[in-house]
CSV table of C-alpha atoms in Angstrom, one decimal:
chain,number,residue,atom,x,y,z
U,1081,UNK,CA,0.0,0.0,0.0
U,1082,UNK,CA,3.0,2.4,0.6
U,1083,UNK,CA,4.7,1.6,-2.3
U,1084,UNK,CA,1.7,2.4,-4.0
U,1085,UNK,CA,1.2,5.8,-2.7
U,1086,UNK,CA,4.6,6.6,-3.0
U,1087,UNK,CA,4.5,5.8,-6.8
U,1088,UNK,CA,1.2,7.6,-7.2
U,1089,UNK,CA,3.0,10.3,-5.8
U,1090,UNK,CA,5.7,10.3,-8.3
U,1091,UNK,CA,3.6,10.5,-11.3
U,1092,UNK,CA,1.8,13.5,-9.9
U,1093,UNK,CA,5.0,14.6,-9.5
U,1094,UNK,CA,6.7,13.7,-13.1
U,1095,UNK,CA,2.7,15.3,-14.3
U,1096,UNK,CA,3.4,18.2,-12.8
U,1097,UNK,CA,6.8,18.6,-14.3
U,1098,UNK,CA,5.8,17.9,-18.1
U,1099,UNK,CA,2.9,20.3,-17.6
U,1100,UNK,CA,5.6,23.0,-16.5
U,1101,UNK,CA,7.7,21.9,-19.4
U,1102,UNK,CA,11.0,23.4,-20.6
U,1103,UNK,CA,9.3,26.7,-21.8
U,1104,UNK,CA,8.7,27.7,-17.9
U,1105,UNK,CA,9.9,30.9,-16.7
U,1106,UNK,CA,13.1,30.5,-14.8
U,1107,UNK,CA,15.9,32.8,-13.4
U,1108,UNK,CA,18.6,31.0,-15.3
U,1109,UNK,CA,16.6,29.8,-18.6
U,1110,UNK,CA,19.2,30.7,-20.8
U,1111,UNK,CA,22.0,30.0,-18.6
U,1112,UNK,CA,23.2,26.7,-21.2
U,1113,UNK,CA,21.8,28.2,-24.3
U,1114,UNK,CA,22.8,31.7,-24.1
U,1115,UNK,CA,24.7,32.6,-20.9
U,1116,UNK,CA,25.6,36.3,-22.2
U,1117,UNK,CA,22.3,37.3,-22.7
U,1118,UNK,CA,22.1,39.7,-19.5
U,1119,UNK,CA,25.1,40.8,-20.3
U,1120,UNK,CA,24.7,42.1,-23.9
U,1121,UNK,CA,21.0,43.3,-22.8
U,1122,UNK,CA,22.8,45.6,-20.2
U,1123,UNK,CA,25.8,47.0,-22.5
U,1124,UNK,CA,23.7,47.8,-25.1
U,1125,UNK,CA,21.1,49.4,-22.8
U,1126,UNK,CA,24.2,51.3,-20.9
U,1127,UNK,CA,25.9,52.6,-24.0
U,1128,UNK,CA,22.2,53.9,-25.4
U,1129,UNK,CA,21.0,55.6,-22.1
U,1130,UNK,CA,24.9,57.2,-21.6
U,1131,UNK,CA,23.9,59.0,-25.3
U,1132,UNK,CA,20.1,59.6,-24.5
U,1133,UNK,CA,19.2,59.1,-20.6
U,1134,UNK,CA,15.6,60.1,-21.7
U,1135,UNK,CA,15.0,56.5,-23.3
U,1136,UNK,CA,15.1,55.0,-19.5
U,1137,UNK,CA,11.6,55.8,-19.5
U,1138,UNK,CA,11.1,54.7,-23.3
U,1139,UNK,CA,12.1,51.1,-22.4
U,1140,UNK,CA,10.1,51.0,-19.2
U,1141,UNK,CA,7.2,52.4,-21.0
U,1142,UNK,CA,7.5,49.9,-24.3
U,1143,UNK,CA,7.3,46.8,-21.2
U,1144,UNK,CA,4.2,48.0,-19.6
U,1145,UNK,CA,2.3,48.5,-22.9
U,1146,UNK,CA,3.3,45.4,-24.8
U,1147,UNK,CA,2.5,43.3,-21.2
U,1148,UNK,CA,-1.1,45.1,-20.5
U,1149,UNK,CA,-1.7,44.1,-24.4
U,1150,UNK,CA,-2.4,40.2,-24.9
U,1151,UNK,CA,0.0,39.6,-22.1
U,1152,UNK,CA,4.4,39.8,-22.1
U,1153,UNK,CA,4.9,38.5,-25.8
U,1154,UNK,CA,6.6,41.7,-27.5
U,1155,UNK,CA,3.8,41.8,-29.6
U,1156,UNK,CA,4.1,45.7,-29.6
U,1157,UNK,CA,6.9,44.9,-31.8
U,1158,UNK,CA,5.6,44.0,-34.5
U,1159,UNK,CA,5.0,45.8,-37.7
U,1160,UNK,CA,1.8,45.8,-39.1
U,1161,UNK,CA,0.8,43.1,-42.2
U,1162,UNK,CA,-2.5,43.6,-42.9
U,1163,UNK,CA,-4.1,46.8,-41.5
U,1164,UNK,CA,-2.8,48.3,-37.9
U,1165,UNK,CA,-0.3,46.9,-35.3
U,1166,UNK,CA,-0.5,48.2,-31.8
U,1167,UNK,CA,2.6,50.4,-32.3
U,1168,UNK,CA,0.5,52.2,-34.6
U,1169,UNK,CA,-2.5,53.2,-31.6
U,1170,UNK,CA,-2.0,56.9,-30.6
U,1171,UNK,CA,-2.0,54.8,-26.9
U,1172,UNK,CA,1.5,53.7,-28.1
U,1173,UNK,CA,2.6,57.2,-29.9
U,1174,UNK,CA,5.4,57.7,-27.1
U,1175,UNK,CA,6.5,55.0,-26.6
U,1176,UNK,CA,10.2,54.5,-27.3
U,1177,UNK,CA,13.0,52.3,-27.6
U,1178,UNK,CA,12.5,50.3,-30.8
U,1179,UNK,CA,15.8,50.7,-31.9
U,1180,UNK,CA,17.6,49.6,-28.7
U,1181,UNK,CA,16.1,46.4,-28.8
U,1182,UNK,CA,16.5,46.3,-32.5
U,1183,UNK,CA,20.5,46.3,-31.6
U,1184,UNK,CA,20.0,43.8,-28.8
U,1185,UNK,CA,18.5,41.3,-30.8
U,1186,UNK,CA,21.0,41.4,-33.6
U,1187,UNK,CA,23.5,41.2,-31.2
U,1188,UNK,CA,21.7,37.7,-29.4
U,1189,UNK,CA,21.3,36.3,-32.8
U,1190,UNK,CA,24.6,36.5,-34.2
U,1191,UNK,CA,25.3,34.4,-30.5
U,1192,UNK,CA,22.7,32.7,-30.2
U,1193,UNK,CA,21.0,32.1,-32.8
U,1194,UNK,CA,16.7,31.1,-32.5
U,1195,UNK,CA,17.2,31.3,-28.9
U,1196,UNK,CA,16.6,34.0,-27.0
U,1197,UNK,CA,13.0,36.2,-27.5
U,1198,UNK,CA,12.0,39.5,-28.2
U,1199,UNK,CA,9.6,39.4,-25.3
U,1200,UNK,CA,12.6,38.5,-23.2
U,1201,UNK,CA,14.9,41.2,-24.3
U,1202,UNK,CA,12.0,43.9,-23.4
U,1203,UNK,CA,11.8,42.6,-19.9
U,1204,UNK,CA,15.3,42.7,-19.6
U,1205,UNK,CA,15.9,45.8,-21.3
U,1206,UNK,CA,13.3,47.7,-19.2
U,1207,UNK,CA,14.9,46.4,-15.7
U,1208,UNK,CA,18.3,47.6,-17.4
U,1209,UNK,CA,17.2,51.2,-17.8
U,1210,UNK,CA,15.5,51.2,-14.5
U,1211,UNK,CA,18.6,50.3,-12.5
U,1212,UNK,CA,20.6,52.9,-15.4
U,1213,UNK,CA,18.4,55.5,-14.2
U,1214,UNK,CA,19.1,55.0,-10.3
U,1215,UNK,CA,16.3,52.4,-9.1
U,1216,UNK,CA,16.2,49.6,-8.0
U,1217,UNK,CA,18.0,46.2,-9.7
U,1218,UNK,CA,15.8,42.7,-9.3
U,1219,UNK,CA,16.2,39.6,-11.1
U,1220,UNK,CA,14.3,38.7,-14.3
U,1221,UNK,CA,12.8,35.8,-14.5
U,1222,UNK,CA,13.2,34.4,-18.7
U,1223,UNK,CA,11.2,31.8,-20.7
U,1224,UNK,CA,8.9,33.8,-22.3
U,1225,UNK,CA,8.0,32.9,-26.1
U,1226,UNK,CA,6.7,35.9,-28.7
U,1227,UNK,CA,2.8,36.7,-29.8
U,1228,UNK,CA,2.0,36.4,-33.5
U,1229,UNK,CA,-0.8,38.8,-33.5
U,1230,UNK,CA,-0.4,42.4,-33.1
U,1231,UNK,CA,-3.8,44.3,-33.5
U,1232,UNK,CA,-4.7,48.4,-32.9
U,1233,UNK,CA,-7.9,47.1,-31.4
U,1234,UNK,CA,-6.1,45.2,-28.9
U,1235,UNK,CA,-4.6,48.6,-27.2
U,1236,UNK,CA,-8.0,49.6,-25.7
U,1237,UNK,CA,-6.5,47.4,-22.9
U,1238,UNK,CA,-4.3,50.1,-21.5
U,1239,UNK,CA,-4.9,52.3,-18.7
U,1240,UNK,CA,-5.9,55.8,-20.0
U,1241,UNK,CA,-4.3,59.1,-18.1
U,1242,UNK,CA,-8.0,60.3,-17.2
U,1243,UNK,CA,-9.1,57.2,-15.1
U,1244,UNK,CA,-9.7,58.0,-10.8
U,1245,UNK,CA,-8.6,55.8,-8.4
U,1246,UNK,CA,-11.3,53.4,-8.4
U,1247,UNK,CA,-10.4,52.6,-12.0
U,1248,UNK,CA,-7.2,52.2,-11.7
U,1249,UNK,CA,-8.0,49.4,-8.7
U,1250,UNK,CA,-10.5,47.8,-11.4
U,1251,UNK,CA,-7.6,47.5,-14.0
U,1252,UNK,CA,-4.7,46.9,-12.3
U,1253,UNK,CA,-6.1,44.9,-8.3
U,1254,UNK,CA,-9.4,43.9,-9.7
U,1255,UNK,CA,-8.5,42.3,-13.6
U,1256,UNK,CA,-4.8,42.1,-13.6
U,1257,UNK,CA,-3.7,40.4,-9.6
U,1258,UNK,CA,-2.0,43.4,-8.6
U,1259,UNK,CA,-2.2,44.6,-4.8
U,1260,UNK,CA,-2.7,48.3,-4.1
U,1261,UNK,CA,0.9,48.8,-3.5
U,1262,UNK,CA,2.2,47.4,-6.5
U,1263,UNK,CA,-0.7,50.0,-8.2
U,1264,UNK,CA,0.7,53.0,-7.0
U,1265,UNK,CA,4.2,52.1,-7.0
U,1266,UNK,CA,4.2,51.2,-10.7
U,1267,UNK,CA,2.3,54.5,-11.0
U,1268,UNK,CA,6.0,55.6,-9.8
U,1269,UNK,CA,7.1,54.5,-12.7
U,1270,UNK,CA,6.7,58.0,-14.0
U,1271,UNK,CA,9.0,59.1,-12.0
U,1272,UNK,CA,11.2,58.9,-14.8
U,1273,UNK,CA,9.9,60.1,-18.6
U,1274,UNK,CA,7.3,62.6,-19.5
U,1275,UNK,CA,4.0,63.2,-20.7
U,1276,UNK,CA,2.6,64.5,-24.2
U,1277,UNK,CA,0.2,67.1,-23.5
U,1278,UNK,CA,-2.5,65.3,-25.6
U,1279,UNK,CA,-2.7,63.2,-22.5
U,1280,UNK,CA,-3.6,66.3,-20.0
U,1281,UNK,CA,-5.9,68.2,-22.2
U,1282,UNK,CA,-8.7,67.1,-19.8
U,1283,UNK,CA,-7.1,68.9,-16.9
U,1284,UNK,CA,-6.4,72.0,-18.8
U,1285,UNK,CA,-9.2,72.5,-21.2
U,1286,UNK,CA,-11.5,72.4,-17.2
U,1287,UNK,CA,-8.6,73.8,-15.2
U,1288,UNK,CA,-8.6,70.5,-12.8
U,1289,UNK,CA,-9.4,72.0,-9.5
U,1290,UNK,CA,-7.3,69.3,-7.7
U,1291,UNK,CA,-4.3,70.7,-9.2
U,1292,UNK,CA,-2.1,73.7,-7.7
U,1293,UNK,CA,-2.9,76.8,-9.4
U,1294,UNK,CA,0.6,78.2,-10.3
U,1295,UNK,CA,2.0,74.4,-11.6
U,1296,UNK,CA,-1.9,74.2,-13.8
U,1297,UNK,CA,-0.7,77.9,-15.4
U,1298,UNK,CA,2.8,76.3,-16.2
U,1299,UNK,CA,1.5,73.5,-17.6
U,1300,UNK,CA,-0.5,75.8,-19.8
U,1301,UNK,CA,1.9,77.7,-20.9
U,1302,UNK,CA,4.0,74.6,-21.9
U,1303,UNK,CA,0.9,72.9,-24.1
U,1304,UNK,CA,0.4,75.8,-25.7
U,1305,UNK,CA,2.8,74.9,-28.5
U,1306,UNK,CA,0.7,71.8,-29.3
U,1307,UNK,CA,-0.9,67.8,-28.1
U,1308,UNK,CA,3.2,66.7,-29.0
U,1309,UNK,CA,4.7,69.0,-26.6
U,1310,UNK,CA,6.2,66.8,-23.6
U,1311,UNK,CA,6.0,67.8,-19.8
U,1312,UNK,CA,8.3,65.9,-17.2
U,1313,UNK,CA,6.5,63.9,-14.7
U,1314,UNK,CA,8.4,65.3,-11.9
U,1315,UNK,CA,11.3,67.6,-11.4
U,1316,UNK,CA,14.3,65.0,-12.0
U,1317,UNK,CA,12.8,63.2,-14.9
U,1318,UNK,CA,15.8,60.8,-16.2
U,1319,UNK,CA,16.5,59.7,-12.7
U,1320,UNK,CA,14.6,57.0,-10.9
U,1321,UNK,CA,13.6,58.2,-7.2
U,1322,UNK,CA,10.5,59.6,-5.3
U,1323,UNK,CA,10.0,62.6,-6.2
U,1324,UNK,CA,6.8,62.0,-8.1
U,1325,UNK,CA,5.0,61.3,-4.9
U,1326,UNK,CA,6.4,64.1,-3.7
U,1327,UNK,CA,5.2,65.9,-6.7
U,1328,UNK,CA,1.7,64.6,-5.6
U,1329,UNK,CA,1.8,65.7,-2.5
U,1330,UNK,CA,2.2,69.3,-3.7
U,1331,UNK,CA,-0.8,68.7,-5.8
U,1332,UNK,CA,1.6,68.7,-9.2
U,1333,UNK,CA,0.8,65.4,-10.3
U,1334,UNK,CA,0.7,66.0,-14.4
U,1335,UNK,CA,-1.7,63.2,-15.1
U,1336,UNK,CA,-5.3,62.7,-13.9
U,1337,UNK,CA,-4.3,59.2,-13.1
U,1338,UNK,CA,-1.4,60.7,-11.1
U,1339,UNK,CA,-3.0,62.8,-8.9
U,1340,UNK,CA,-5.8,61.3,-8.3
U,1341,UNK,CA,-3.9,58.7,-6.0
U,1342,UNK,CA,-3.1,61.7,-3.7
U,1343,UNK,CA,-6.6,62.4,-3.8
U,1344,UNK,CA,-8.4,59.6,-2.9
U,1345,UNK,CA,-8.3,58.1,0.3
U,1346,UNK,CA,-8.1,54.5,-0.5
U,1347,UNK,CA,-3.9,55.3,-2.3
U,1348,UNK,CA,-3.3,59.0,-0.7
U,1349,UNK,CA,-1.4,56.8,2.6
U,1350,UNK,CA,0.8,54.8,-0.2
U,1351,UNK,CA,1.7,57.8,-1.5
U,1352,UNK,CA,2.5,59.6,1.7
U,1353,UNK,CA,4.8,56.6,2.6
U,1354,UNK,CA,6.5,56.2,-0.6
U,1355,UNK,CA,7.3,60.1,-0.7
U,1356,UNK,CA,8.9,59.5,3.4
U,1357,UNK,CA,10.6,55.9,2.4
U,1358,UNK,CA,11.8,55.5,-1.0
U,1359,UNK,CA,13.4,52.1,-0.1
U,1360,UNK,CA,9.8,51.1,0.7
U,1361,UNK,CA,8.4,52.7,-3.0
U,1362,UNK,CA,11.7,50.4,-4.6
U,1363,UNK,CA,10.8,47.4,-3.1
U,1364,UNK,CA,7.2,47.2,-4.1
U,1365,UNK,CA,8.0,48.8,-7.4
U,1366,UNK,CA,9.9,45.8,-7.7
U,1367,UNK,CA,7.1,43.6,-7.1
U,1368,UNK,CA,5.0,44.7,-9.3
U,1369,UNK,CA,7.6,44.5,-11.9
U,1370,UNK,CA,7.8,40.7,-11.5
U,1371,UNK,CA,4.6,40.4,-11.5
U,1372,UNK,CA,3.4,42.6,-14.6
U,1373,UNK,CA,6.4,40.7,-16.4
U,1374,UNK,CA,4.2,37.4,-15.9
U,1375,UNK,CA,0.9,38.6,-17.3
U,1376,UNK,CA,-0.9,36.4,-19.7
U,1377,UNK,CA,2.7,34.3,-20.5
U,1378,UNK,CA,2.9,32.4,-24.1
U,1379,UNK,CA,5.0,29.4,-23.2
U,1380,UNK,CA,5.6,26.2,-25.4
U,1381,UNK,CA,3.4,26.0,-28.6
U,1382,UNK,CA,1.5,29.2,-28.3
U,1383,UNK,CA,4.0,31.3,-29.1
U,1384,UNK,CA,8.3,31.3,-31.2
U,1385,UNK,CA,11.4,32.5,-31.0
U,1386,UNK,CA,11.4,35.3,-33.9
U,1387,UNK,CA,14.2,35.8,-35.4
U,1388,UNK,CA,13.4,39.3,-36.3
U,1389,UNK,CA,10.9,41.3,-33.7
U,1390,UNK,CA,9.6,43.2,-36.2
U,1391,UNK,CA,7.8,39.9,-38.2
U,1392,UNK,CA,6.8,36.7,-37.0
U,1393,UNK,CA,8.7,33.8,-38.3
């Protein structure tokens, strides 16, 4: 009877380990098949940022939008076949950072040729500029296989900059297994880039009340040359600290969705804590990091290995 249980035990077991198969994420996946990877992901990111520190938030910005979008499968990257690809949404018009990972792959594939993904070098590439820019550095868990469908439509999953609090908690706690936390610290994220002043017309074409007069007249000023002008998130936009909460607290958030986490009571105590304890904002920054990198994973069959991130194979 013991043997018996023992065996049945080991085929759940051996069950269990087929079903994870050799497509599951790991922190070493490509540690026989490719053990430079990291390390050409994070010299090609270093010598890019060292020319333009501004694509730190380009690379962090092109990871959040292809994982929001039918899940962490680069298929932002794609060029469009037949109609519109998601880089073509106006969601996606400032995004940045094509051309890094461009330089990364070529790189990979000369070395490793059909091995490492484009979905892959995104992730890695985003935590690169990240640390560049002075956060924090977390490991990356690899495996991930690339999406072969890239459609405009498909961007109406991302967050807009005029949702409230409570939307943000549908999209991110409610439909994606975020925490609270992780919500407004990945809101930090914006502690590095800036914002095209399409995305704030809302604020100024009703002069947002919830936003200090003087920085509101600024902001103004700036959009007056047109929707493409950018605005920095906060003060010291290319370097990764907590100075957007602080920003917040001074009622200078640039985004609806930015200040509206100072404003409601159910994020304004995150914020307050994040603005005293940035060690606190960098550690669940980097939680939600590993966890938005595992959103809606193709593993095995349902996704390749392109050779080029542009097309799919």
């Amino acid at each position: 009877m013991e043997a018996k249980r023992i065996a049945s035990l080991f085929l759940l077991l051996l069950i269990g380990m087929q079903m994870r198969g050799s497509n599951a994420l790991s922190m070493n996946y490509y540690g026989m098949s490719c053990p430079f990877v990291e390390m050409i992901v994070r010299n090609v990111v270093n010598q890019a940022l060292q020319k333009d520190p501004t694509l730190a938030a380009g690379l962090l910005r092109l990871h959040f939008h292809d994982c929001f979008v039918q899940g962490c499968d680069a298929s932002i990257l794609l060029d469009a076949t037949d109609g519109t690809s998601e880089k073509d949404s106006p969601a996606n018009g400032s995004v940045r950072g094509y051309e890094v990972i461009d330089q990364i792959k070529q790189l990979l594939e000369a070395r490793c040729p059909g091995t490492v993904s484009c979905a892959d070098v995104v992730a890695l590439a985003a935590r690169d500029a990240v640390f560049w820019a002075g956060g924090p550095y977390f490991g990356i868990m690899t495996g991930r296989r690339d999406g072969t469908r890239s459609r405009i439509e498909d961007t109406r999953a991302l967050p807009p900059p005029t949702l409230n609090t409570t939307d943000l908690i549908d999209v991110f706690v409610n439909k994606r297994g975020f925490n609270v936390a992780e919500l407004v610290a990945l809101s930090g994220g914006h502690t590095i880039g800036s914002a095209r002043c399409q995305s704030l017309k809302n604020r100024l074409d009703n002069a947002d009340p919830t936003a200090e007069p003087n920085f509101l007249q600024a902001l103004s000023r700036t959009c007056s040359a047109g929707d493409k002008t950018t605005v920095p998130f906060d003060r010291t936009s290319t370097t990764f600290d907590n100075n957007y909460f602080r920003a917040l607290q001074n009622s200078q958030g640039v985004l609806t969705s930015d200040q509206t986490l100072y404003n409601s009571p159910q994020t304004r105590m995150i914020v307050d804590a994040y603005a005293m304890n940035q060690a606190m904002f960098f550690y669940n920054f980097q939680q939600g990091m590993l966890k938005m990198g595992q959103l809606d994973l193709k593993e095995g069959n349902q996704g390749e290995i392109r050779l080029n991130c542009h097309k799919v194979n």
